[in-house]
Coordinates of C-alpha atoms in Angstrom, one line a residue:
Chain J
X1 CA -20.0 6.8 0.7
X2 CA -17.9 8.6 3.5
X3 CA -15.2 7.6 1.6
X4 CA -16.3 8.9 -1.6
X5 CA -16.8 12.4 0.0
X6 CA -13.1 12.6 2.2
X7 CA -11.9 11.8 -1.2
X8 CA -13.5 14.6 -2.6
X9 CA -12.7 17.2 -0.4
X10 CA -9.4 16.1 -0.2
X11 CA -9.0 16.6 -4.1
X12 CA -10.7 19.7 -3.1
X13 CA -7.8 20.8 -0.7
X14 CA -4.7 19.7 -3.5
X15 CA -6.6 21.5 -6.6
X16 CA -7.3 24.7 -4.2
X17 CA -3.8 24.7 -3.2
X18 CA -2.8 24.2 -7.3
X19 CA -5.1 27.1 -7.9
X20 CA -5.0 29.6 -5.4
X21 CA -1.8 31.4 -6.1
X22 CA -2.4 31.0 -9.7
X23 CA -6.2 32.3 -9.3
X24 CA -5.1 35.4 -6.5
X25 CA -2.3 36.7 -9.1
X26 CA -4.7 37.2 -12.1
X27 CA -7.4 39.1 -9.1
X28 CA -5.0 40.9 -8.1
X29 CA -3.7 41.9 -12.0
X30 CA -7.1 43.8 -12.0
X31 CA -6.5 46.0 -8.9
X32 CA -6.4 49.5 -9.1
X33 CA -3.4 49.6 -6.1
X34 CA -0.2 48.7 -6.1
X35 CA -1.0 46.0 -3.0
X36 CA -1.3 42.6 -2.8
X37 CA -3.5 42.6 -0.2
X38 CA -5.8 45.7 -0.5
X39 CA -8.6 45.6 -3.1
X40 CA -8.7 49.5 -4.6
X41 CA -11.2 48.8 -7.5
X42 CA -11.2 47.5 -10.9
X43 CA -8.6 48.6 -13.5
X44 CA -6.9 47.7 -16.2
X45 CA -3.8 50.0 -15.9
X46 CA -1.1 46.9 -15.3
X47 CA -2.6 46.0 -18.9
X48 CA -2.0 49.2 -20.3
X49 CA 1.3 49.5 -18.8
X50 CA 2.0 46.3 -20.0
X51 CA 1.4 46.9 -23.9
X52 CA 3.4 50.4 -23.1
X53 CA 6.7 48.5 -21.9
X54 CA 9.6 48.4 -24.8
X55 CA 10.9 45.8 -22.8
X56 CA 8.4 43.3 -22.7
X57 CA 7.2 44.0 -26.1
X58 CA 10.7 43.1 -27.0
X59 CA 10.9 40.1 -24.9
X60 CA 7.5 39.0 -26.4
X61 CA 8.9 39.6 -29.7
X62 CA 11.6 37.3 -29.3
X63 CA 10.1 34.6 -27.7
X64 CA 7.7 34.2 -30.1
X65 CA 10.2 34.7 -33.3
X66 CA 12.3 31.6 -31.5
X67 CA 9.3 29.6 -30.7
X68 CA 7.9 29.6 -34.8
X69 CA 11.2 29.4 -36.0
X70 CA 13.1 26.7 -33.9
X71 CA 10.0 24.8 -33.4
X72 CA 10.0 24.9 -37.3
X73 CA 13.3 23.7 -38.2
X74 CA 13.1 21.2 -34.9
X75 CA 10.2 19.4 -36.5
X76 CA 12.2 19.6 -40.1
X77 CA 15.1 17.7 -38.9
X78 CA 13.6 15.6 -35.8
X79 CA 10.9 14.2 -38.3
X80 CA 13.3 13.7 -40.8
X81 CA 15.7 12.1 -38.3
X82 CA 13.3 10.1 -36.6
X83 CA 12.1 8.0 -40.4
X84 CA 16.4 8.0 -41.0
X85 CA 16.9 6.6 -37.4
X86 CA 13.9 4.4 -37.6
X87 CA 15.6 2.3 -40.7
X88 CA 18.7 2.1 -38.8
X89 CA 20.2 -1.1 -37.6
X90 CA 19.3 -1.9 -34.1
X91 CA 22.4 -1.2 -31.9
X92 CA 23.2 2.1 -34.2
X93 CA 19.5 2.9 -33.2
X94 CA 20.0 2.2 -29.7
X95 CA 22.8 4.7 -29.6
X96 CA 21.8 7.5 -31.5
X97 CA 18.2 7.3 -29.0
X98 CA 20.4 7.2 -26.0
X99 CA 22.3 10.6 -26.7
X100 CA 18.9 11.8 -28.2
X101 CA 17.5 10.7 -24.6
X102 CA 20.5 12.8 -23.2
X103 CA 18.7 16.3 -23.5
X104 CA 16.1 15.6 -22.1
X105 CA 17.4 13.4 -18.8
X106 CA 20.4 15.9 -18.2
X107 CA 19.3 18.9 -15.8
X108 CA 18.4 21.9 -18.0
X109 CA 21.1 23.7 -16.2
X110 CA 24.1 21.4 -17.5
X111 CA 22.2 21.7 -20.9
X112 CA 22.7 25.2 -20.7
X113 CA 26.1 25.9 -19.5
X114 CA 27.4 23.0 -22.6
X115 CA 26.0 25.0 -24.9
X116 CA 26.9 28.4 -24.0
X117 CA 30.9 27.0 -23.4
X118 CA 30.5 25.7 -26.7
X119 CA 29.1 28.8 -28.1
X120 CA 32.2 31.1 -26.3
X121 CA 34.5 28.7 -27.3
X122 CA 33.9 28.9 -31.0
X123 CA 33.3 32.5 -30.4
X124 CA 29.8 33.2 -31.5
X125 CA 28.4 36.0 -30.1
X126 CA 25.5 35.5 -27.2
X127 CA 22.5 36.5 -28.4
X128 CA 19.4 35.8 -31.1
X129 CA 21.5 33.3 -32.8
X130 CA 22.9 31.1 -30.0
X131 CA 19.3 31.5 -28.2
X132 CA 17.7 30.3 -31.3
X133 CA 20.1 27.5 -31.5
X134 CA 19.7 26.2 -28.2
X135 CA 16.3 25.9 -28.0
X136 CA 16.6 24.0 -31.7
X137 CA 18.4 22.0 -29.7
X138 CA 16.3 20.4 -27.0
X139 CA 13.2 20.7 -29.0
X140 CA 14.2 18.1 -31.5
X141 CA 14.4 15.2 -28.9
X142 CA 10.5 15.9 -28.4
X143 CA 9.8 16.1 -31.9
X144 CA 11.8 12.5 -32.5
X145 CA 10.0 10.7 -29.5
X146 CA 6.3 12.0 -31.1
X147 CA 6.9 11.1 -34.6
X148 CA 8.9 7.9 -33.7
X149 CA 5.4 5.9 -32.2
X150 CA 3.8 6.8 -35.5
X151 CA 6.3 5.4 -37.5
X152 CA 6.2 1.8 -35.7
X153 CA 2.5 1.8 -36.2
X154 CA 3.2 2.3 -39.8
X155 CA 2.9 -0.6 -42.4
X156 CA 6.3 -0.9 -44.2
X157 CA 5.0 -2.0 -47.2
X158 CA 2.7 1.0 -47.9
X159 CA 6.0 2.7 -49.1
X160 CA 7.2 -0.6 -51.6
X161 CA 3.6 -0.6 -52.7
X162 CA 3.5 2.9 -53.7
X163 CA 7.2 2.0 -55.6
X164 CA 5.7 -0.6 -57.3
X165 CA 2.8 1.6 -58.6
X166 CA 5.4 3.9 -59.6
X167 CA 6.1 6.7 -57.4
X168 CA 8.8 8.0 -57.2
X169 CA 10.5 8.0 -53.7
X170 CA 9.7 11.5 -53.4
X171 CA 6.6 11.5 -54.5
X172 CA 5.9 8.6 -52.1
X173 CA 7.0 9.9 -49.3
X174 CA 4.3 13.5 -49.7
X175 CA 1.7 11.0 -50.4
X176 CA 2.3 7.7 -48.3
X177 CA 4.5 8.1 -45.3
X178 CA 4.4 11.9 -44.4
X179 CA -0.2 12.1 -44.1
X180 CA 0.4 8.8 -41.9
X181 CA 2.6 10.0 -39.5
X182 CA 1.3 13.7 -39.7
X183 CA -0.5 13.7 -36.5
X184 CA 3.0 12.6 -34.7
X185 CA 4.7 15.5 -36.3
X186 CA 2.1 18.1 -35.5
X187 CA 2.2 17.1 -31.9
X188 CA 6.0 17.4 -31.8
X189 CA 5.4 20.8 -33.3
X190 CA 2.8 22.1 -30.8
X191 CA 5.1 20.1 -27.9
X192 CA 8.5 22.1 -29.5
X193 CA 6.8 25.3 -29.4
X194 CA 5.0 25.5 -26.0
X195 CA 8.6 24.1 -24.6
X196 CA 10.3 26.8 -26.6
X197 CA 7.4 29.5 -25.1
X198 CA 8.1 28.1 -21.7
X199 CA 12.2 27.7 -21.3
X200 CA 13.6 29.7 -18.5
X201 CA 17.0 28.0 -17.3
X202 CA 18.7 27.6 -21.0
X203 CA 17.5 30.5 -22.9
X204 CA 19.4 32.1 -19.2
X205 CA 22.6 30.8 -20.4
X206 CA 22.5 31.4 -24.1
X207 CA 21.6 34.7 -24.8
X208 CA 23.3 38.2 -24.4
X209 CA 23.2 42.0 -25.7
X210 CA 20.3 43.1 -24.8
X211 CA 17.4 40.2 -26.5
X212 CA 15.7 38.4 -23.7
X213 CA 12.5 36.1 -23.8
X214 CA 9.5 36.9 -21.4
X215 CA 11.2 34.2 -19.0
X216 CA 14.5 36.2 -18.8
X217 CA 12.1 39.2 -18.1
X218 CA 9.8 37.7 -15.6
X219 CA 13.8 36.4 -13.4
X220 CA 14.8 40.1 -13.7
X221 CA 11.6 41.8 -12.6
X222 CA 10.7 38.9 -10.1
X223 CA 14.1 39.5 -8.4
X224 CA 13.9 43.4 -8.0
X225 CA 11.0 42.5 -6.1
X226 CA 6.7 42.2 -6.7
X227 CA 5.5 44.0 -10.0
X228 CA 1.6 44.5 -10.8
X229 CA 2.6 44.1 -14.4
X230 CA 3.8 40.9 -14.0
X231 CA 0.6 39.7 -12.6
X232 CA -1.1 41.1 -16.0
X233 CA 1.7 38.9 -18.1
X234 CA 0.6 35.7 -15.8
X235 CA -3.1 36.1 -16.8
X236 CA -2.1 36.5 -20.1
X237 CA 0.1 33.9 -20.6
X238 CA -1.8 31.4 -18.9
X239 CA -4.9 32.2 -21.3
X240 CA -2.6 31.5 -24.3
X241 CA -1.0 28.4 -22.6
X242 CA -4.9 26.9 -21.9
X243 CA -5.4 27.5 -25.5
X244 CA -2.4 25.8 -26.7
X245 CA -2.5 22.8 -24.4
X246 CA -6.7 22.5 -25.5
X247 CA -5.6 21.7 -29.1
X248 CA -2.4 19.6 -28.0
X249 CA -4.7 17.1 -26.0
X250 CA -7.6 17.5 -28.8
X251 CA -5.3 16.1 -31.3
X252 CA -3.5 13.5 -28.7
X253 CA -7.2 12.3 -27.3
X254 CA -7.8 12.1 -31.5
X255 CA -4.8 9.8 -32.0
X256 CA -5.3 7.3 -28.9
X257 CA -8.5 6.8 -30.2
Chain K
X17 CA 12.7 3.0 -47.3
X18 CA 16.3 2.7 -46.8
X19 CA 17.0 6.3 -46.8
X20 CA 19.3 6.7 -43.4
X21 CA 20.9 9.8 -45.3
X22 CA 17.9 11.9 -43.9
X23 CA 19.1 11.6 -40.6
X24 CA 22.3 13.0 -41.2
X25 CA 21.5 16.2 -40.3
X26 CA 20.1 15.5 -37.2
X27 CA 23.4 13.3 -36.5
X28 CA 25.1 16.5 -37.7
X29 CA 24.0 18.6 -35.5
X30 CA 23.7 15.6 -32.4
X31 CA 27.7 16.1 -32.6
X32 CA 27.5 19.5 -32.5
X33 CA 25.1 20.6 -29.9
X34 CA 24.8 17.5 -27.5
X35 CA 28.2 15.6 -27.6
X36 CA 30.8 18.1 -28.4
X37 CA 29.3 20.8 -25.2
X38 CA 29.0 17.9 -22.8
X39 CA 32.9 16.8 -24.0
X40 CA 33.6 20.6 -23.4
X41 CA 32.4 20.2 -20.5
X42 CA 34.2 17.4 -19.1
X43 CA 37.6 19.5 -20.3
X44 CA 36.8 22.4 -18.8
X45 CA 36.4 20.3 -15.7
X46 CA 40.1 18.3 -16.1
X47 CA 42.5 20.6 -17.6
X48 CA 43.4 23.5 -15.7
X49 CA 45.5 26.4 -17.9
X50 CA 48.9 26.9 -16.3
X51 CA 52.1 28.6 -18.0
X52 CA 53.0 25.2 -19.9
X53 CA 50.1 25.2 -21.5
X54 CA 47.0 23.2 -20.5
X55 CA 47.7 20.8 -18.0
X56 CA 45.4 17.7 -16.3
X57 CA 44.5 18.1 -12.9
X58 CA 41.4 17.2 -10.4
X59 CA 41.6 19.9 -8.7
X60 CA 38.4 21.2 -9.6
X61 CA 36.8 17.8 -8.5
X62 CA 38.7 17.9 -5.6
X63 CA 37.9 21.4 -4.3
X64 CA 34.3 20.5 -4.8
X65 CA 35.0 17.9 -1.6
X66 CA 35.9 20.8 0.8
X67 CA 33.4 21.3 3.5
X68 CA 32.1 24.1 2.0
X69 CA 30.8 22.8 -1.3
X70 CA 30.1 19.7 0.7
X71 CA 27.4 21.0 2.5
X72 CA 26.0 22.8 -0.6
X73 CA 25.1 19.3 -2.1
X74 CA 24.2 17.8 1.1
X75 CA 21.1 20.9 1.5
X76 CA 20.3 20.9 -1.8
X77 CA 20.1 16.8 -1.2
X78 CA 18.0 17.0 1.5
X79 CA 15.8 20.3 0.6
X80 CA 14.7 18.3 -2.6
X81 CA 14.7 15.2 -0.8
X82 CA 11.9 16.3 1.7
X83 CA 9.9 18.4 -0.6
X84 CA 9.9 15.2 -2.8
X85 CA 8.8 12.9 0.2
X86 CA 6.0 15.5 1.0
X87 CA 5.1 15.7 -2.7
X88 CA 4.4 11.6 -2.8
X89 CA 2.8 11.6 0.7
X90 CA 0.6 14.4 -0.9
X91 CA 0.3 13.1 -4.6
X92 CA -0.3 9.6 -3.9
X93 CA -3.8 9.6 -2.6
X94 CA -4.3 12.1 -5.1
X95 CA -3.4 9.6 -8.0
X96 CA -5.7 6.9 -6.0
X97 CA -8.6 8.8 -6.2
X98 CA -8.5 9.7 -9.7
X99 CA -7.5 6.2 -10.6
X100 CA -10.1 4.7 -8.7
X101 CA -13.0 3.5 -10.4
X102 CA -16.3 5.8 -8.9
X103 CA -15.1 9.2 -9.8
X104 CA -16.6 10.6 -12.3
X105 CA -15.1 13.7 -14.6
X106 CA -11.3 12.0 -14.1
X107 CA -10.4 12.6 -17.1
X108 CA -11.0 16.3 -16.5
X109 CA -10.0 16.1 -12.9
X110 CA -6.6 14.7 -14.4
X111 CA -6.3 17.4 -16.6
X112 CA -6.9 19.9 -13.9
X113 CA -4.0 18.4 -11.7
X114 CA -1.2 18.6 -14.4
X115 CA -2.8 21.9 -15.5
X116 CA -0.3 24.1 -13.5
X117 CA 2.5 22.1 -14.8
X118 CA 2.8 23.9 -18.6
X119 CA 2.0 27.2 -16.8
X120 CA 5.2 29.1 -16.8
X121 CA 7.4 28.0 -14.2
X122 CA 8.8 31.3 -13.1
X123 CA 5.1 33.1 -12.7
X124 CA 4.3 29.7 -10.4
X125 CA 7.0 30.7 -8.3
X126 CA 6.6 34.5 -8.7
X127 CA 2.8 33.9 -7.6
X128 CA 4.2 32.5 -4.0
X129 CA 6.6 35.1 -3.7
X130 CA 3.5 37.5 -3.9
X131 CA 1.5 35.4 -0.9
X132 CA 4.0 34.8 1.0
X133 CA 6.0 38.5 1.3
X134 CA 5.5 40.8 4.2
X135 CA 2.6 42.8 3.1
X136 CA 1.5 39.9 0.8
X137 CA -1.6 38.3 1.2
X138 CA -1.8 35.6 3.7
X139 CA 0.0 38.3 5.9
X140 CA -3.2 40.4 5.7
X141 CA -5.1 37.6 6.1
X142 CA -3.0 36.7 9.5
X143 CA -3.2 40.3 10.5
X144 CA -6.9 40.1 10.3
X145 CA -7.0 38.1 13.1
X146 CA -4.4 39.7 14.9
X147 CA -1.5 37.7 14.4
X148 CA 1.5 38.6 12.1
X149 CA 3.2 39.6 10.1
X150 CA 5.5 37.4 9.7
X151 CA 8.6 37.0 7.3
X152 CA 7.4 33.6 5.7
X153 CA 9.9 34.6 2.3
X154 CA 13.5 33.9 2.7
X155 CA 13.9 30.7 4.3
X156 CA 13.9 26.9 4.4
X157 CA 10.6 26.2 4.2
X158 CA 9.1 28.7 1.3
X159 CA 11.9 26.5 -0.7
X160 CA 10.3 23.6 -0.1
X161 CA 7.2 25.0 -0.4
X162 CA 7.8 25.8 -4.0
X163 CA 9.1 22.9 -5.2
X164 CA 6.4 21.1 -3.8
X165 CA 4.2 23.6 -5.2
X166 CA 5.7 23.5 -8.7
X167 CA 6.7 19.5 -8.7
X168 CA 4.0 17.9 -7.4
X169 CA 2.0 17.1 -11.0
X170 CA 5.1 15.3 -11.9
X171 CA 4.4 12.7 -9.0
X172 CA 0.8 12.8 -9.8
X173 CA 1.1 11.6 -13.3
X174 CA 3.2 8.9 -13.3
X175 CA 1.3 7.3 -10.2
X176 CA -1.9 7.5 -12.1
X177 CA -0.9 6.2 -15.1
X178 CA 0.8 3.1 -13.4
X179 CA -2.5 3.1 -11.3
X180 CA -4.9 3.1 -13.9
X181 CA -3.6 -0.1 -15.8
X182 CA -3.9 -2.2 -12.7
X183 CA -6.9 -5.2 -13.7
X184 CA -9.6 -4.6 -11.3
X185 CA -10.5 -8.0 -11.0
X186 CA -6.8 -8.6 -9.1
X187 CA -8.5 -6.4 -6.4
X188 CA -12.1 -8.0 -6.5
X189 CA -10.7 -11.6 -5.9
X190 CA -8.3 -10.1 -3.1
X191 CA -11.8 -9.0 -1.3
X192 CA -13.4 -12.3 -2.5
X193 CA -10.8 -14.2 -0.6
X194 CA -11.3 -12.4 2.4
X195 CA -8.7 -9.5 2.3
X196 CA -9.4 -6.1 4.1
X197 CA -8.8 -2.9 2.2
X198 CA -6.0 -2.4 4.3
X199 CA -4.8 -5.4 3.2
X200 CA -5.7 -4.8 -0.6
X201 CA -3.7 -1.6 -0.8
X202 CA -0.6 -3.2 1.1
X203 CA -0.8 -6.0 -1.0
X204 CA -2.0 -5.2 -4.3
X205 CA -2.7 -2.2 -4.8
X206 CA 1.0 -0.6 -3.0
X207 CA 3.1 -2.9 -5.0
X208 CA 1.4 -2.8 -8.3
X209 CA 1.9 1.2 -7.9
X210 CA 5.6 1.2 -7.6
X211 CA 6.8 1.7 -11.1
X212 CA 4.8 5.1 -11.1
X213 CA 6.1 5.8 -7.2
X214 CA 9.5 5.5 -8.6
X215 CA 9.3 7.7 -11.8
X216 CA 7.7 10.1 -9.7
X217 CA 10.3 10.4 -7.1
X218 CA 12.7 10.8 -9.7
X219 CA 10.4 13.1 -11.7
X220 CA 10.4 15.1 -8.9
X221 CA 13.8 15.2 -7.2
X222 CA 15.8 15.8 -10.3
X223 CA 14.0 19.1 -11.0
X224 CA 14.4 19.9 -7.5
X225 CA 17.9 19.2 -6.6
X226 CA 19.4 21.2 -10.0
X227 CA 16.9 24.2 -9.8
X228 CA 18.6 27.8 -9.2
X229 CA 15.6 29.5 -9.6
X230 CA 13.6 28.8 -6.5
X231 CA 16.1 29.3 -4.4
X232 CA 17.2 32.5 -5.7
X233 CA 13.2 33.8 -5.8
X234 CA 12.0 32.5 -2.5
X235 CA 15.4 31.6 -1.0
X236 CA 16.7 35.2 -1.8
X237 CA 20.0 33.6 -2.6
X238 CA 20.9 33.4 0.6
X239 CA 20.5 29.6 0.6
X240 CA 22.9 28.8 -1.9
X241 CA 21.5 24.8 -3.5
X242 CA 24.1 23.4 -6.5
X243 CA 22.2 24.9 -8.9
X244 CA 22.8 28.3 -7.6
X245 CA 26.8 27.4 -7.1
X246 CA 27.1 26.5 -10.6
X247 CA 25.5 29.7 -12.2
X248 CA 27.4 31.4 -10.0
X249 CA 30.8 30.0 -11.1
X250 CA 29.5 30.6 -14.7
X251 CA 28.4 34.0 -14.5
X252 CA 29.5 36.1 -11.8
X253 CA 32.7 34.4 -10.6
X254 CA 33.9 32.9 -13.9
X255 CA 35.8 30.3 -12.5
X256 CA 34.1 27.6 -15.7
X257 CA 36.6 24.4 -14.2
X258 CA 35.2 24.4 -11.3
X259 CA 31.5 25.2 -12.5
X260 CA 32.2 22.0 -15.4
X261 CA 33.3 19.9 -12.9
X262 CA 30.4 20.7 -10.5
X263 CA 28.1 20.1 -13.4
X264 CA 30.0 16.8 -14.3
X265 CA 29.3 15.5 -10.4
X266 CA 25.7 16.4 -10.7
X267 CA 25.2 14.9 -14.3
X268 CA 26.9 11.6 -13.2
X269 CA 24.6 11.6 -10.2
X270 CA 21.7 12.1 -12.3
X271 CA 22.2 9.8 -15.0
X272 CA 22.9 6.9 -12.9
X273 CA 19.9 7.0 -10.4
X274 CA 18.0 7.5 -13.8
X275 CA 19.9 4.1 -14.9
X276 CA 18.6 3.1 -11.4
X277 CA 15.0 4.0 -11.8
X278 CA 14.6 3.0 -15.0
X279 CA 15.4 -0.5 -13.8
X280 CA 12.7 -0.2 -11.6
X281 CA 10.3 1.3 -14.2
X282 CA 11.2 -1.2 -17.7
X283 CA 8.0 -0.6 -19.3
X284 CA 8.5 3.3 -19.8
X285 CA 5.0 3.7 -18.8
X286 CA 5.5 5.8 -16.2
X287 CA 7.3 8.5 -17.8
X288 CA 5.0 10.0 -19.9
X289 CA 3.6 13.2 -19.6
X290 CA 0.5 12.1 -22.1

C-alpha cells in the first residue's frame, strides 16, 4: 500500500516535470504582457499576431505542402518497395534492409549534411526542391518497416488464388494484396507525415532562398531570444500533434488487436 | 508475386539519396584539392586529433553521457511502475510519458529557455522568496537539463516494453522460494530488464551526443558539443573536409556501438516506439 502510493507520487513528480514547461508556455501564450513571469490578463494578441506574420504563414505553408506531398510519394515508393523487397532473396533482402536501416540509425545531422553535399555537388539549387527531397528521403525507411509486418502476416497464396480465378496481376493486387496490408501503409503515411511536420536538423541543411518550415522558424526566432508568438505556435502545434498522434494509436491499438 | 521490378524505384533512389551522399561524404573527408588536382590525404582526420577538437568530443561524450545516466536513474523506476501489475490506467499513463516525445522538439527546448532565463519564471518564483536571480541559461547544467528533459521517453519506452513481457510467475516462485524483493529485482527482475536498459541508453545517448540544437539554445553556443563543430564547418566556416571527416568519426562511432547494442538487444523488441 505505501508502496503503491510512493509510486504514485513519484509518477506524479516525472509527468509534472514532462508537463510543466509544456503546460506554463501555452498560460503564458494567453498573457496580455510581454513577461514570462507577470500575469497582465487574458488576450489573444500573440494569436492575432501570429495569423498576421508573412513569415510564419509562409513557413506553415511550406511545411505542410512538404509534409502531403513527400509523405505521399514516400508511401508510393516505400509500399511499393517494401512488397518488391519482400519477394527478394534473403541475403539481397538483408542488404537492401541494412542501408534502408541506415537513415534512420545515422544521426540526423550526418543525414543532413550527405544530402545537402550531394545536392551542391550536382548543383541543385537549396530550396523547396532539395527540402522536399530530403524529407522523401528519410520518410520512406518508416513507410517500409510499417508495411513490411503486414506483408509477413500475409497469406502468399491469396495472390495465386486470385490468378487462378483470373485476375489479372493488376487487378489482384487493388483487390487482394493492397486492402490487406492497407492498415500498414496508412500508418507509414500518418508516421511519414508527423516526421515530415516535426523535422528540424535536415530540413536545416537542405533548404535555402528564403522557404523555411515552422522548425527553421521556431531555431531563428528562439535564438534572437524569448517571443510571445512563439508560445501561441507551441499551443497550436501541440493541439494538432495530439490530434494526429490520437488517430495514429487508434489505428495501431486496431491492428494489434 | 514475383514482381521485384516494383522496388526498383526505391533501389533507385536508395543509390541516390542514401549511398551516393554518405560516399560523398567519405571523399570530401579523404581528398583534399591541391594544385595537382585532388589528392588523398588524412589530414582532415588527423586535425580532428588536435587537443582542441579532442576535447570537443570528449564534452559532448560526457555531457550526453551523464544526462543519459540521469535519464535511466530517473526512467527506470518510471518503466517499473507502469510495468508492474497494480496500476491501473497504464496504458494511458504510458501514453502520457511518451506524449512529449512527438511534441516538436525545438518548442521543448524553447519552453526551458523561457523558465530558465533571467526574468523567466522560476527566477520570479526564486525572487519571491528572496533569493535570485540567477543566470541558470548558458551553462553545463541547462544542457543537461534538456536533454534529459527532451530524451528521457526514449529510455522510458524501451524499459517498459522489455518489462512488460517478463512472465509473472518467474517472480511469484522467486517469492515462493523465499526471495526478498530486493532479491527479486537483483535477480530477476534487473536482468530480465537489460535488453530495454540497453536500447535505452543508446536511445538516448545517440540523440544526445550529435544534437546542435540544445547546445546552441540553452548552451548559447558558447559550449561548442560535435554537433555544433560540424555545422559550423558546414555553414559558417566552409571548410566541408574537415566537417565530412568529423561526420565520418561520429557515424563510425555510432554505427558500431549500435552493432554493439543490438547484440545485446537480438529480439528488436526494445526498439520500438509502438
Amino acid at each position: 500500500m505505501v508502496k503503491n502510493i510512493i509510486s504514485r507520487i513519484y509518477l506524479f513528480i516525472i509527468l509534472l516535470f514532462l508537463y510543466a514547461p509544456i503546460v506554463i508556455l501555452m498560460i503564458f501564450s494567453f498573457n496580455d504582457s510581454k513577461s514570462r513571469a507577470k500575469w497582465n490578463g487574458f488576450t489573444l494578441k500573440w494569436y492575432e499576431s501570429l495569423f498576421s506574420d508573412p513569415d510564419i504563414k509562409k513557413a506553415l505553408y511550406y511545411t505542410i505542402i512538404i509534409a502531403i506531398l513527400s509523405s505521399i510519394i514516400s508511401t508510393i515508393i516505400g509500399t511499393l518497395a517494401a512488397i518488391g523487397i519482400h519477394n527478394m532473396q534473403k541475403w539481397k533482402k538483408i542488404f537492401i534492409m541494412n542501408v534502408t536501416y541506415l537513415p534512420i540509425l545515422n544521426p540526423d545531422i550526418v543525414t543532413g549534411i550527405s544530402l545537402m553535399i550531394l545536392f551542391i555537388f550536382v548543383n541543385l539549387k537549396l530550396g523547396f526542391t532539395t527540402m522536399l527531397l530530403a524529407h522523401i528521403t528519410f520518410n520512406i525507411p518508416y513507410v517500409i518497416l510499417s508495411v513490411m509486418p503486414k506483408l509477413k502476416q500475409l497469406n502468399k497464396h491469396l495472390y495465386e488464388a486470385a490468378l487462378d480465378l483470373g485476375a489479372t496481376p493488376l487487378y489482384a493486387f487493388y483487390k487482394v494484396i493492397l486492402p490487406e496490408i492497407m492498415p500498414g501503409v496508412i500508418t507509414g503515411a500518418l508516421l511519414a507525415f508527423t516526421l515530415s511536420l516535426d523535422d528540424f536538423v535536415i530540413s536545416f541543411f537542405n533548404t535555402g532562398s528564403g522557404v523555411t518550415n515552422l522548425s527553421i522558424t521556431i531555431y531563428s526566432m528562439a535564438r534572437r531570444g524569448v517571443e510571445p508568438t512563439i508560445n501561441a505556435l507551441s499551443t497550436l502545434m501541440f493541439i494538432v500533434v495530439l490530434i494526429l498522434l490520437f488517430i495514429v494509436n487508434k489505428r495501431t491499438s486496431k491492428d494489434t488487436n | 508475386m514475383k514482381k521485384r521490378w516494383i522496388s526498383y524505384p526505391y533501389l533507385l533512389w536508395m543509390i541516390i539519396f542514401i549511398i551516393v551522399p554518405l560516399i560523398l561524404v567519405l571523399c570530401f573527408s579523404i581528398f583534399i584539392s591541391t594544385d595537382n588536382g585532388l589528392q588523398f590525404s588524412l589530414n582532415n582526420y588527423k586535425r580532428f586529433m588536435e587537443p582542441l577538437y579532442l576535447k570537443v568530443l570528449w564534452r559532448s561524450v560526457v555531457l550526453a553521457g551523464i544526462s543519459t545516466i540521469i535519464c535511466l536513474i530517473l526512467g527506470y523506476p518510471v518503466a517499473m511502475i507502469l510495468a508492474s501489475k497494480q496500476m491501473s490506467k497504464k496504458s494511458f499513463l504510458l501514453f502520457l510519458c511518451i506524449l512529449p516525445m512527438w511534441m516538436n522538439f525545438l518548442l521543448r527546448t524553447y519552453a526551458w529557455m523561457t523558465l530558465l532565463e533571467k526574468n523567466g519564471f522560476i527566477n520570479k518564483i526564486l525572487s519571491f522568496f528572496g533569493i535570485g536571480p540567477f543566470q541558470l541559461l548558458y551553462n553545463n547544467a541547462a544542457v543537461i537539463l534538456g536533454m534529459v528533459y527532451n530524451f528521457i521517453p526514449f529510455m522510458i519506452l524501451p524499459i517498459y516494453s522489455v518489462m512488460k513481457k517478463i512472465d509473472p510467475s518467474v517472480i511469484e516462485a522467486a517469492e515462493d522460494l523465499g526471495a526478498n524483493q530486493i532479491t527479486v529485482f537483483k535477480k530477476i527482475i534487473f536482468p530480465l530488464s537489460l535488453p530495454g536498459v540497453f536500447s535505452g541508453i543508446s536511445m538516448v545517448f545517440m540523440p544526445a551526443v550529435t544534437t546542435f540544437v540544445i547546445p546552441r539554445l540553452l548552451g548559447g553556443g558558447q559550449f561548442m558539443l560535435i554537433g555544433n563543430l560540424i555545422e559550423r564547418q558546414f555553414l559558417l566556416s566552409g571548410d566541408w573536409n574537415f566537417g565530412s571527416a568529423v561526420s565520418i568519426v561520429m557515424m563510425i562511432i555510432i554505427l558500431i556501438s549500435m552493432a554493439i547494442i543490438s547484440k545485446y538487444d537480438k529480439e528488436h523488441e526494445g526498439g520500438q516506439l509502438w
